[in-house]
């Protein structure tokens, strides 16, 4: 029994020793590992710290480099901006200069084109005027008018009623007439030259004309079957013939020539002549007119009766007949 206990104790002691040895071994092997692990962790931490420092240094270096690059970029961008601004300013100046030059060139070109166009237009208008004059010579006037103004140096004018409802204008001269449409439905006709020519104008029957203004240098005036509100005629050298004419108011001035009016209808008629014979036959009773007629060298005849050099008649009707001639005969006829 004792032997068994001793054996058991010995076995237990051996187990304890064995366990102690194992624990020591375990301690021996475990401690280095933990130290190793600890040192490894420390090394890792240190490396991490170093890495962080390096990264921080690299980051700071990169930040400095970035700031340097940023400053350089700013400087470069400023330089580039100045360069671009200078370039843009130069480009803008060159563009403006080129634009001004181009604009000036275009303006000059436009002016030249306008001048050429004006010249072409003038030539076209001249051609149109000549063409119109040729067409006028053939007889039909396409335009209508209510008032008429005619000026001529050596022109005779014949104004009458047409046989149709059209306006006609015939001209036997070679040089073209100047024709213009003016205000108040006025047709303006001008002729200039030394050649004696005849202008014939016909208006539709019953046309109520407004103003008739005639200025002739050397030529005759003939009105037949027309009526106008006002007739003004000034002739330097020529005769005036009025046949079946109605004129509310008429003023005729003659330097050298004759006046003959037959079947005249008027409210106020005045003729002032220098070296002219005046003959007026009214389509109305003579008793309705205030008549003042005189001549310096000649006689005044009223319905065939010699009244001397002066005739004065009062009717107080508002109608007047005023005739004067420096040198010539004056003959007045009318209904009794």
PDB file of N, CA and C in Angstrom, residues 277-278 293-302 305-310 325 327-332:
ATOM      1  N   UNK A 277     -53.613 144.891-130.506  1.00  0.00           N
ATOM      2  CA  UNK A 277     -55.038 145.109-130.714  1.00  0.00           C
ATOM      3  C   UNK A 277     -55.794 144.097-129.865  1.00  0.00           C
ATOM      4  N   UNK A 278     -56.823 144.608-129.162  1.00  0.00           N
ATOM      5  CA  UNK A 278     -57.598 143.751-128.269  1.00  0.00           C
ATOM      6  C   UNK A 278     -59.041 143.683-128.770  1.00  0.00           C
ATOM      7  N   UNK A 293     -62.089 150.604-120.138  1.00  0.00           N
ATOM      8  CA  UNK A 293     -61.241 150.335-121.295  1.00  0.00           C
ATOM      9  C   UNK A 293     -60.615 151.644-121.757  1.00  0.00           C
ATOM     10  N   UNK A 294     -59.317 151.580-122.069  1.00  0.00           N
ATOM     11  CA  UNK A 294     -58.659 152.789-122.563  1.00  0.00           C
ATOM     12  C   UNK A 294     -57.436 152.416-123.394  1.00  0.00           C
ATOM     13  N   UNK A 295     -57.037 153.329-124.260  1.00  0.00           N
ATOM     14  CA  UNK A 295     -55.863 153.185-125.105  1.00  0.00           C
ATOM     15  C   UNK A 295     -55.174 154.546-125.215  1.00  0.00           C
ATOM     16  N   UNK A 296     -53.871 154.521-125.308  1.00  0.00           N
ATOM     17  CA  UNK A 296     -53.119 155.767-125.415  1.00  0.00           C
ATOM     18  C   UNK A 296     -53.152 156.297-126.845  1.00  0.00           C
ATOM     19  N   UNK A 297     -53.024 155.404-127.785  1.00  0.00           N
ATOM     20  CA  UNK A 297     -53.039 155.827-129.191  1.00  0.00           C
ATOM     21  C   UNK A 297     -53.909 154.840-129.957  1.00  0.00           C
ATOM     22  N   UNK A 298     -55.170 155.152-130.128  1.00  0.00           N
ATOM     23  CA  UNK A 298     -56.122 154.277-130.777  1.00  0.00           C
ATOM     24  C   UNK A 298     -57.526 154.649-130.346  1.00  0.00           C
ATOM     25  N   UNK A 299     -58.488 153.718-130.542  1.00  0.00           N
ATOM     26  CA  UNK A 299     -59.896 153.968-130.208  1.00  0.00           C
ATOM     27  C   UNK A 299     -60.479 152.753-129.510  1.00  0.00           C
ATOM     28  N   UNK A 300     -61.562 153.017-128.739  1.00  0.00           N
ATOM     29  CA  UNK A 300     -62.306 151.955-128.064  1.00  0.00           C
ATOM     30  C   UNK A 300     -63.666 151.877-128.731  1.00  0.00           C
ATOM     31  N   UNK A 301     -64.066 150.663-129.155  1.00  0.00           N
ATOM     32  CA  UNK A 301     -65.353 150.448-129.835  1.00  0.00           C
ATOM     33  C   UNK A 301     -66.207 149.526-128.956  1.00  0.00           C
ATOM     34  N   UNK A 302     -67.456 149.982-128.693  1.00  0.00           N
ATOM     35  CA  UNK A 302     -68.399 149.189-127.919  1.00  0.00           C
ATOM     36  C   UNK A 302     -69.582 148.853-128.811  1.00  0.00           C
ATOM     37  N   UNK A 305     -69.682 151.000-131.793  1.00  0.00           N
ATOM     38  CA  UNK A 305     -69.722 152.454-131.575  1.00  0.00           C
ATOM     39  C   UNK A 305     -68.380 152.918-131.041  1.00  0.00           C
ATOM     40  N   UNK A 306     -67.874 154.011-131.689  1.00  0.00           N
ATOM     41  CA  UNK A 306     -66.584 154.571-131.269  1.00  0.00           C
ATOM     42  C   UNK A 306     -66.768 155.355-129.974  1.00  0.00           C
ATOM     43  N   UNK A 307     -66.049 154.976-128.982  1.00  0.00           N
ATOM     44  CA  UNK A 307     -66.151 155.649-127.681  1.00  0.00           C
ATOM     45  C   UNK A 307     -64.920 156.477-127.374  1.00  0.00           C
ATOM     46  N   UNK A 308     -64.065 156.729-128.366  1.00  0.00           N
ATOM     47  CA  UNK A 308     -62.852 157.496-128.115  1.00  0.00           C
ATOM     48  C   UNK A 308     -61.742 156.613-127.550  1.00  0.00           C
ATOM     49  N   UNK A 309     -60.911 157.251-126.800  1.00  0.00           N
ATOM     50  CA  UNK A 309     -59.776 156.499-126.251  1.00  0.00           C
ATOM     51  C   UNK A 309     -60.061 155.886-124.878  1.00  0.00           C
ATOM     52  N   UNK A 310     -61.299 156.154-124.348  1.00  0.00           N
ATOM     53  CA  UNK A 310     -61.589 155.654-123.008  1.00  0.00           C
ATOM     54  C   UNK A 310     -63.057 155.348-122.874  1.00  0.00           C
ATOM     55  N   UNK A 325     -54.488 149.089-123.676  1.00  0.00           N
ATOM     56  CA  UNK A 325     -53.453 148.922-124.693  1.00  0.00           C
ATOM     57  C   UNK A 325     -52.748 150.255-124.885  1.00  0.00           C
ATOM     58  N   UNK A 327     -50.706 150.985-127.418  1.00  0.00           N
ATOM     59  CA  UNK A 327     -50.799 151.349-128.832  1.00  0.00           C
ATOM     60  C   UNK A 327     -51.587 150.268-129.546  1.00  0.00           C
ATOM     61  N   UNK A 328     -52.864 150.510-129.833  1.00  0.00           N
ATOM     62  CA  UNK A 328     -53.690 149.543-130.508  1.00  0.00           C
ATOM     63  C   UNK A 328     -55.162 149.865-130.374  1.00  0.00           C
ATOM     64  N   UNK A 329     -55.988 149.153-131.133  1.00  0.00           N
ATOM     65  CA  UNK A 329     -57.436 149.312-131.099  1.00  0.00           C
ATOM     66  C   UNK A 329     -58.029 148.334-130.080  1.00  0.00           C
ATOM     67  N   UNK A 330     -59.138 148.775-129.432  1.00  0.00           N
ATOM     68  CA  UNK A 330     -59.860 147.940-128.492  1.00  0.00           C
ATOM     69  C   UNK A 330     -61.303 147.809-128.967  1.00  0.00           C
ATOM     70  N   UNK A 331     -61.724 146.568-129.160  1.00  0.00           N
ATOM     71  CA  UNK A 331     -63.101 146.298-129.628  1.00  0.00           C
ATOM     72  C   UNK A 331     -63.794 145.398-128.630  1.00  0.00           C
ATOM     73  N   UNK A 332     -65.023 145.850-128.209  1.00  0.00           N
ATOM     74  CA  UNK A 332     -65.811 145.106-127.217  1.00  0.00           C
ATOM     75  C   UNK A 332     -67.181 144.828-127.804  1.00  0.00           C
TER      76      UNK A 332
END
